[in-house]
Each structure stands twice: as structure tokens, then as C-alpha cells.
PDB file of C-alpha atoms in Angstrom:
ATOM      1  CA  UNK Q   1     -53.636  67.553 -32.133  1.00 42.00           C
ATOM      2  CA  UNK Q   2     -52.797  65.747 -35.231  1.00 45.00           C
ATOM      3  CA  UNK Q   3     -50.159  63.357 -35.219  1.00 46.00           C
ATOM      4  CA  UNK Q   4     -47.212  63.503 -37.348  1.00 47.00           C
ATOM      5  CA  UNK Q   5     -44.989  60.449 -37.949  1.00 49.00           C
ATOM      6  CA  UNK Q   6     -41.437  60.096 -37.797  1.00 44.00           C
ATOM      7  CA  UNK Q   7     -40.901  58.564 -41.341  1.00 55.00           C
ATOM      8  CA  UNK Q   8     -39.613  61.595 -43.357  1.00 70.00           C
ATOM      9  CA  UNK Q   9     -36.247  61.746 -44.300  1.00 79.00           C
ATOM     10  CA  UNK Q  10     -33.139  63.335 -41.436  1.00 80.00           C
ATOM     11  CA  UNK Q  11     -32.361  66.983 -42.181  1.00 83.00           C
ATOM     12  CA  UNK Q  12     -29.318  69.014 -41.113  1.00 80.00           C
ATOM     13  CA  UNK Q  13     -31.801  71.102 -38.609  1.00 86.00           C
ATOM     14  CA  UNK Q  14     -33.371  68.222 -37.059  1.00 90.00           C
ATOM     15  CA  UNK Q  15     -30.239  66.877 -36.147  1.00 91.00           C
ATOM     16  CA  UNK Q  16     -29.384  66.399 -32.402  1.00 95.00           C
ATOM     17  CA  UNK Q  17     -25.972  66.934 -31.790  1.00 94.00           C
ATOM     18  CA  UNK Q  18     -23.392  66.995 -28.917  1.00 94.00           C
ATOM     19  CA  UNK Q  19     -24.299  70.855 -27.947  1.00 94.00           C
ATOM     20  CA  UNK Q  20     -27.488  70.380 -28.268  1.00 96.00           C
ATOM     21  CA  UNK Q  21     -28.731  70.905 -25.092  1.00 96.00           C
ATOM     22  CA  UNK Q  22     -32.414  70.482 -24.624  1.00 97.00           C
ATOM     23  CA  UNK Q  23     -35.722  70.003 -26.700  1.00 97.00           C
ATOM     24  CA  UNK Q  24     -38.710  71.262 -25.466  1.00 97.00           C
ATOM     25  CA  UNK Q  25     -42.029  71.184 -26.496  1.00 97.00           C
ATOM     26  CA  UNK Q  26     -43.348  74.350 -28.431  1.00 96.00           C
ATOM     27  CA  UNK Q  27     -47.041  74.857 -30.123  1.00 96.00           C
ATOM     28  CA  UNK Q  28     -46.481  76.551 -32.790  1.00 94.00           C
ATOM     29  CA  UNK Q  29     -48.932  79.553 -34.101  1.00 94.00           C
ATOM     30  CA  UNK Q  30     -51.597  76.484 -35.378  1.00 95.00           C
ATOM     31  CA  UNK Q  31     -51.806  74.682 -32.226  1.00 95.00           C
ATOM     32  CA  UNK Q  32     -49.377  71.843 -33.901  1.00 96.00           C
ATOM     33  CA  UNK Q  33     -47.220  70.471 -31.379  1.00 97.00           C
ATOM     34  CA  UNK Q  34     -42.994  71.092 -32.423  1.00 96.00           C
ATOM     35  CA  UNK Q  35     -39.824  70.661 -31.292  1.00 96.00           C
ATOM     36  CA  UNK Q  36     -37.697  73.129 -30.051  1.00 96.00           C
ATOM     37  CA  UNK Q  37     -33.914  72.615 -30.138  1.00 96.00           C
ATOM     38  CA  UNK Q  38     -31.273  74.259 -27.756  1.00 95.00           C
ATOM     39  CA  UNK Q  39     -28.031  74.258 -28.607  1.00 92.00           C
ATOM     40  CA  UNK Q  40     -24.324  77.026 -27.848  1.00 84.00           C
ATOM     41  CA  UNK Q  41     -26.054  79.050 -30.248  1.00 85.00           C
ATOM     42  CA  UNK Q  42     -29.811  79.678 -29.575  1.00 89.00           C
ATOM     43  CA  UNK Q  43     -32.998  77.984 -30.206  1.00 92.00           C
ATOM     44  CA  UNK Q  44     -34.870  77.165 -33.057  1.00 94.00           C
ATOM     45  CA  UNK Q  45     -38.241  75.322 -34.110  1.00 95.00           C
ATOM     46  CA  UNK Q  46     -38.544  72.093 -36.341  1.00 95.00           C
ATOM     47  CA  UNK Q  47     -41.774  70.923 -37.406  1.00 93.00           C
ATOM     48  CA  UNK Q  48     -41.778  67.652 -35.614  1.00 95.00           C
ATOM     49  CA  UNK Q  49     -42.902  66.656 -31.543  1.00 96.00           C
ATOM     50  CA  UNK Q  50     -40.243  66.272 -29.563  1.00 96.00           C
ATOM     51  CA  UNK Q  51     -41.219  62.594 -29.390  1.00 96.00           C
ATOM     52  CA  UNK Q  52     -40.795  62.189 -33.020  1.00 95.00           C
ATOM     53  CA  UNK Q  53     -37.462  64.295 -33.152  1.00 96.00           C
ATOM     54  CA  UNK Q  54     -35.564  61.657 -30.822  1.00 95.00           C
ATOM     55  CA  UNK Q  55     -37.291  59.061 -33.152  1.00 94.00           C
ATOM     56  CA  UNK Q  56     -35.961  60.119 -36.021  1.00 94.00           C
ATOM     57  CA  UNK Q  57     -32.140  60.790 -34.486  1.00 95.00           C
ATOM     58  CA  UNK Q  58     -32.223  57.249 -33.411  1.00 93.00           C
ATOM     59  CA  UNK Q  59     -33.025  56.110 -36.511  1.00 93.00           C
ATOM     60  CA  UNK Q  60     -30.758  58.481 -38.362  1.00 91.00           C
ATOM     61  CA  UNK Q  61     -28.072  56.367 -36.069  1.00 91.00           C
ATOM     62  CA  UNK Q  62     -29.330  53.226 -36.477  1.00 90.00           C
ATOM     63  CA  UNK Q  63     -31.436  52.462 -33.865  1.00 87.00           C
ATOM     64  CA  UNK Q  64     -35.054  53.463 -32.822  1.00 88.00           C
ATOM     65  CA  UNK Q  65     -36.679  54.664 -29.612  1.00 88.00           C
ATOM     66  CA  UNK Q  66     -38.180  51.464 -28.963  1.00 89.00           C
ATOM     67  CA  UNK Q  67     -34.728  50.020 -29.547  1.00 87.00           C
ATOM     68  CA  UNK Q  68     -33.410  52.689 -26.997  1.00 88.00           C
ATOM     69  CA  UNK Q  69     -36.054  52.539 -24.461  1.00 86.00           C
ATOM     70  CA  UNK Q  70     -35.501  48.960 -24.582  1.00 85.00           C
ATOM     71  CA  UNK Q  71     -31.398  49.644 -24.476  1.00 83.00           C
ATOM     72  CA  UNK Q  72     -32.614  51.258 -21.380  1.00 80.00           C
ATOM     73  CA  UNK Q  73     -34.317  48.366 -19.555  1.00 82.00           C
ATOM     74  CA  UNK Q  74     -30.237  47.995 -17.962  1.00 78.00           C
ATOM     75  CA  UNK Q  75     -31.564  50.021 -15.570  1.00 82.00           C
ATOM     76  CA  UNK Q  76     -33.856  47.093 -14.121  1.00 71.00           C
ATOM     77  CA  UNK Q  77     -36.458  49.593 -12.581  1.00 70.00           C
ATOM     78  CA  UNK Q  78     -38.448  52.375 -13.079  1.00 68.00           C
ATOM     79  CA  UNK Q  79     -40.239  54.237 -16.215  1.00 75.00           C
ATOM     80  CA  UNK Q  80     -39.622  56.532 -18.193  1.00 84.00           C
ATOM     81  CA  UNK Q  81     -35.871  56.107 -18.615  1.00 90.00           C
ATOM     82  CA  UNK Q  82     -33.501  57.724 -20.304  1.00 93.00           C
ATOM     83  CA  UNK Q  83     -32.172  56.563 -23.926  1.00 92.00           C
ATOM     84  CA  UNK Q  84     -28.614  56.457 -25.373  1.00 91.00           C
ATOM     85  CA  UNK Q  85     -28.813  58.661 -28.260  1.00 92.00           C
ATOM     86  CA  UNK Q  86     -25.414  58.117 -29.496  1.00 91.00           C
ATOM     87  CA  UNK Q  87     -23.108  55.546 -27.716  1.00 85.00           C
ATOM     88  CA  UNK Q  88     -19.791  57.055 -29.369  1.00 86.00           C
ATOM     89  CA  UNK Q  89     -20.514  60.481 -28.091  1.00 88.00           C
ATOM     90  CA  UNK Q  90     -21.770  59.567 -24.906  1.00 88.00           C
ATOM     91  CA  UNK Q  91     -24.808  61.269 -25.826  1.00 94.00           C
ATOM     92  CA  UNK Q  92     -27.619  60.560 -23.096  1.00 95.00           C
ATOM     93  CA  UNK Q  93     -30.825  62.424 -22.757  1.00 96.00           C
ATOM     94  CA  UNK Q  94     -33.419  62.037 -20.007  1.00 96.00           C
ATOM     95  CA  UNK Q  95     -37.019  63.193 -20.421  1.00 96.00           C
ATOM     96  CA  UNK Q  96     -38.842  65.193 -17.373  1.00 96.00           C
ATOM     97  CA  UNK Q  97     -41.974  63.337 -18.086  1.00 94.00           C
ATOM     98  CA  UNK Q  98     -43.314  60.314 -20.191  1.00 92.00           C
ATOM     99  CA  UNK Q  99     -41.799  60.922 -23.252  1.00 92.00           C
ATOM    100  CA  UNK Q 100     -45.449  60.136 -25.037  1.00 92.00           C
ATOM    101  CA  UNK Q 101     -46.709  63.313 -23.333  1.00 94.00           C
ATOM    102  CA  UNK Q 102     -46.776  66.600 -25.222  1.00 94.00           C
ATOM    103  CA  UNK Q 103     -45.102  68.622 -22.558  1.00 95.00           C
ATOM    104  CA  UNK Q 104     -42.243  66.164 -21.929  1.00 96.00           C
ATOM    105  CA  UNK Q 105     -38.482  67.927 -22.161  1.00 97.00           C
ATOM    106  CA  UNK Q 106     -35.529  65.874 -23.221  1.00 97.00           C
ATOM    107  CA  UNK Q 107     -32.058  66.965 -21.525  1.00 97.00           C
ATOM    108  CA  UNK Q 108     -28.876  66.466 -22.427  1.00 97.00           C
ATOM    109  CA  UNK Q 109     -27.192  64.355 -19.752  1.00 96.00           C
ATOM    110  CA  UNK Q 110     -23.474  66.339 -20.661  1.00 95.00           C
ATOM    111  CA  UNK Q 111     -25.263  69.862 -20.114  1.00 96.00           C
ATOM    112  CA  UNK Q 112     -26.863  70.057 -17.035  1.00 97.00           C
ATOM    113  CA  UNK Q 113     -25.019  71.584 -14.641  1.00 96.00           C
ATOM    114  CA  UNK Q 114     -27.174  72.144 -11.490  1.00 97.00           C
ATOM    115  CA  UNK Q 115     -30.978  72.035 -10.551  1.00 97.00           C
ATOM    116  CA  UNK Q 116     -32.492  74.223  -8.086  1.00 97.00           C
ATOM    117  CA  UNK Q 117     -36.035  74.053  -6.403  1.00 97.00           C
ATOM    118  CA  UNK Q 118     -38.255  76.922  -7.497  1.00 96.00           C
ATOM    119  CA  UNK Q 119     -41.029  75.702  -5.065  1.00 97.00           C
ATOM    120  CA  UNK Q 120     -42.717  72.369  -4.866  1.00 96.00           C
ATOM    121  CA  UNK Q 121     -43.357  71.496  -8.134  1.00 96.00           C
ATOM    122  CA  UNK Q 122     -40.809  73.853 -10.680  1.00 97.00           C
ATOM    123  CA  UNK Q 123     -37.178  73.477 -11.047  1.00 97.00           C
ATOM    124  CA  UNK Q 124     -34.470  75.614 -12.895  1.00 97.00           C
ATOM    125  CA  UNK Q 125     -32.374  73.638 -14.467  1.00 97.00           C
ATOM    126  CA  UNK Q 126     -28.622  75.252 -15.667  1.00 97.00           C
ATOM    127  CA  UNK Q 127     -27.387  74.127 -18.934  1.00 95.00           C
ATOM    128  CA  UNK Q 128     -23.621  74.060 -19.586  1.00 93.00           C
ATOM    129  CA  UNK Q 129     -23.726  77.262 -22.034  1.00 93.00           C
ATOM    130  CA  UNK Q 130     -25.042  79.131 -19.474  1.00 93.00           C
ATOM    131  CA  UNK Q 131     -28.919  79.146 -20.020  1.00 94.00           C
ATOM    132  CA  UNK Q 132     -31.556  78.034 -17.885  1.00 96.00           C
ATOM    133  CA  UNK Q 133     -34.799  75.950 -17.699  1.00 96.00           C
ATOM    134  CA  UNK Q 134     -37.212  75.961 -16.086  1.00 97.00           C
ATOM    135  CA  UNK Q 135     -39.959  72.508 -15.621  1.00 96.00           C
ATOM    136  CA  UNK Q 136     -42.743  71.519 -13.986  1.00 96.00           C
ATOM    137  CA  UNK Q 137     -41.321  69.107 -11.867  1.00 96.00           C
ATOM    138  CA  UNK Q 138     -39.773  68.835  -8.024  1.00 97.00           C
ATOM    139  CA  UNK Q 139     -36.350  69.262  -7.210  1.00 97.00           C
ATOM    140  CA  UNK Q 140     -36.598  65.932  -6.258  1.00 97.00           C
ATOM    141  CA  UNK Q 141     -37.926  64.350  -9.079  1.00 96.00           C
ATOM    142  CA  UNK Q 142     -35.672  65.861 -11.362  1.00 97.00           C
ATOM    143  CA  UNK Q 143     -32.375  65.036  -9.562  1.00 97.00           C
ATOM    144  CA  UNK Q 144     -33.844  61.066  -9.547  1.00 94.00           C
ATOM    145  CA  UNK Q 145     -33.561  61.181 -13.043  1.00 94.00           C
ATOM    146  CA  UNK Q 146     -30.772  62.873 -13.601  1.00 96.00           C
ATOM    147  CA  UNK Q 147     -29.087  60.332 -11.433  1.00 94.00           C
ATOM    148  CA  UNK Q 148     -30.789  57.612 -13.784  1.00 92.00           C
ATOM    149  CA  UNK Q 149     -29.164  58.955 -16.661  1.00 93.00           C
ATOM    150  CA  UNK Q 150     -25.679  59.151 -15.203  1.00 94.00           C
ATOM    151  CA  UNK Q 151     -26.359  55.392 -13.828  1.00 91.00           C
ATOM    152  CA  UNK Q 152     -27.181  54.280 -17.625  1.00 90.00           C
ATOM    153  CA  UNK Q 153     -24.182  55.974 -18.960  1.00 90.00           C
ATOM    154  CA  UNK Q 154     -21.699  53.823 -16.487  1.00 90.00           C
ATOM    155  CA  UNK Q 155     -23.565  51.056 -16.754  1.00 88.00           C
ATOM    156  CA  UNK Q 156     -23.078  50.988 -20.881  1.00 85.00           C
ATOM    157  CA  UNK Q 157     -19.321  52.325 -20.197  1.00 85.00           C
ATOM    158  CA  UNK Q 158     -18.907  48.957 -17.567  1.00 84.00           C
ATOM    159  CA  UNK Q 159     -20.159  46.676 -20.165  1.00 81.00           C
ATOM    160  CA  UNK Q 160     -17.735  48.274 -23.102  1.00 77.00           C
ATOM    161  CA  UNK Q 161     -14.702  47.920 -20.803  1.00 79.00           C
ATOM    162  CA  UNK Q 162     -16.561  44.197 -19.971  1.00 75.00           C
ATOM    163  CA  UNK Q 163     -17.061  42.850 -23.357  1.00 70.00           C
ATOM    164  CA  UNK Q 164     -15.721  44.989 -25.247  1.00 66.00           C
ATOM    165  CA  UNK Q 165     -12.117  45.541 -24.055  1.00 57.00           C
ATOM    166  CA  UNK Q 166     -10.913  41.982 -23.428  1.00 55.00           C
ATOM    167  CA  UNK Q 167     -11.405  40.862 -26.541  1.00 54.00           C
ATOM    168  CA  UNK Q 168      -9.469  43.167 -27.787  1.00 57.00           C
ATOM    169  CA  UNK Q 169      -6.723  41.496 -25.893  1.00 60.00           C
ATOM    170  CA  UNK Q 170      -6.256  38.101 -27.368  1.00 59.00           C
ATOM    171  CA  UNK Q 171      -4.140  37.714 -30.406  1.00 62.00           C
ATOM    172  CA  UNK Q 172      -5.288  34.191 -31.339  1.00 67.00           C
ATOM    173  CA  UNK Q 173      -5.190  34.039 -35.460  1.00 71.00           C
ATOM    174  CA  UNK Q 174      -7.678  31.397 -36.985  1.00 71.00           C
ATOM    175  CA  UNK Q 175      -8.922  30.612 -40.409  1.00 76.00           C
ATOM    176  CA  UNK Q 176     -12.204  29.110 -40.435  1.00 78.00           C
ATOM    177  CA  UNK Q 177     -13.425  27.335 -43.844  1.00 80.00           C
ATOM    178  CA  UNK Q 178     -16.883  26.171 -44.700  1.00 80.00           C
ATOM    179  CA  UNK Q 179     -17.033  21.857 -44.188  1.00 76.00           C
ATOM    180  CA  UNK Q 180     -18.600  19.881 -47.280  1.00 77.00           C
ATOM    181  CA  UNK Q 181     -22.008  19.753 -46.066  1.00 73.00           C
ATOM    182  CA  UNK Q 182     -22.090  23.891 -46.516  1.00 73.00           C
ATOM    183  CA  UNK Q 183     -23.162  24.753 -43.221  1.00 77.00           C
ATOM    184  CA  UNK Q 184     -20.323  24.540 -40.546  1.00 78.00           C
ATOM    185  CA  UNK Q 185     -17.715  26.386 -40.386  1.00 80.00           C
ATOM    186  CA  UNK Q 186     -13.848  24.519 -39.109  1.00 78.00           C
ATOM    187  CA  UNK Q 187     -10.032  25.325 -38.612  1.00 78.00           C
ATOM    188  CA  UNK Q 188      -8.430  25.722 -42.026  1.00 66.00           C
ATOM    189  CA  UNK Q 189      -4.939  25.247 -42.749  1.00 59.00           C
ATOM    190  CA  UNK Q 190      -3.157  28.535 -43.207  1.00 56.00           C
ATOM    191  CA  UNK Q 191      -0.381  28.215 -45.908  1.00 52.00           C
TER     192      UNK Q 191
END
């Protein structure tokens, strides 16, 4: 399988967005590993892994999956957690399986709906527009992550309302000035 980097430039097809449901891996007619985007309308194919897809969204929004997998290290335990993908939206996804692996699936933390077992080791899972998918994982398994995700997006939403929403309270005014020496900053005198 040749490997494709995630360096070329975002276009409107590759772009992950709110209804975007799930991306699953998809070999296309060469044996080249692609993505395959679900979203309210359908499903298409873009000629980049699924790995690579999330990569370049990330960057596309600033960030990286590194960046996100480290964002991710909140959680304290476990692998293969899931990554913010947009904060604003409260776009999470979750993979099913290392997200290095060529048949990992991302989902959409805001469009699953339910799980249910197949058998031991396949799960359908329904998406919010009504579609289903089904993986090679447990019941189990799945639901553990799912629950991962959902425990990432409070734990970002507790740290906004931590950090981010008392200091948003104070009304202090200040004017800082540079001292002489060019490198500290004081209290000014406002006229």
C-alpha cells in the first residue's frame, strides 16, 4: 500500500463537517486505501486514508492529529482516544480501532444513536440520519468508546465553563506600558 501524505492543500469534498457522520475505510479499484465520507446526503470517496483525512481537517482548523491525540491525553487512560475535531461545533469523533490501521472507522460522536450486538465480534451502529454500520468490533468494545468520547466532550465543556467563563466575569480595566529597559511590561496612567 503506498502511503500518501497529508500535505496537499483542503478541498470543499474533503471537508468534515457537522453531518458528516462517519468515514470509513474504502480500497478503491487499485488497491489504494481512501476515505469514504458519510454525511445527510450519501457517501462519497476522496482520495486520501481515513487517517490522513482527519489530518488534514485538523490542520485545515488549526491543529493536527498529534495535537488532538495529545488534546486527548485529558482522558488520563487508555489508547486510542478520541480527538476534538472542532471545539466550536462540538465536533468529536472516535475511531473503532487504532487510527494507524487501514480498517479503522471514525464516528461522529453527535450521530450515533444506538449500537446493537450482531454476535461476538460485529456491531450495528445507527447513525442519526437513519443509516447504519456495521464494524468489526463487540458490543462492548464499542459502547467503551463511545462513552470515551462523550467523557472528552464534558471534560473540554468543564474546563471552558472553568477557565474560560470566569474570566469573562471581571471588569478590571488596565493599561500596561513597556518600562525603559524594553522588556517589562507596568501599570500606565490612563488619561
Amino acid at each position: 500500500m503506498k502511503k500518501r501524505k497529508a500535505t496537499q492543500a483542503m478541498k470543499h469534498e474533503y471537508a468534515i463537517k457537522p453531518d458528516t457522520t462517519v468515514i470509513l475505510p474504502h480500497y478503491d479499484a487499485n488497491g489504494v486505501l481512501n476515505a469514504l465520507i458519510c454525511n445527510a446526503e450519501g457517501f462519497y470517496q476522496v482520495g486520501l486514508t481515513p487517517y490522513d483525512l482527519m489530518d488534514l481537517n485538523l490542520r485545515y482548523r488549526g491543529s493536527s492529529m498529534r495535537g488532538a491525540m495529545d488534546g486527548a491525553e485529558i482522558l488520563v487512560h487508555g489508547k486510542m482516544n478520541p480527538i476534538v475535531l472542532d471545539k466550536e461545533m462540538n465536533m468529536v469523533f472516535f475511531p473503532s480501532t487504532s487510527p494507524r490501521k487501514s480498517d479503522c472507522v471514525w464516528f461522529s460522536l453527535n450521530c450515533v444513536l444506538s449500537s446493537i450486538a450482531i454476535d461476538k465480534t460485529h456491531t450495528q451502529v445507527n447513525l442519526s440520519n437513519g443509516s447504519a454500520v456495521t464494524v468489526n468490533i463487540s458490543k462492548r468494545t464499542f459502547d467503551l468508546k463511545l462513552n470515551r468520547a462523550y467523557e472528552l466532550l464534558y471534560k473540554i465543556r468543564q474546563r471552558r465553563i472553568e477557565f474560560e467563563d470566569p474570566a469573562m466575569r471581571f471588569h478590571s480595566t488596565y493599561h500596561l506600558c513597556v518600562k525603559e529597559n524594553g522588556v517589562n511590561y507596568e501599570a500606565g496612567h490612563i488619561s
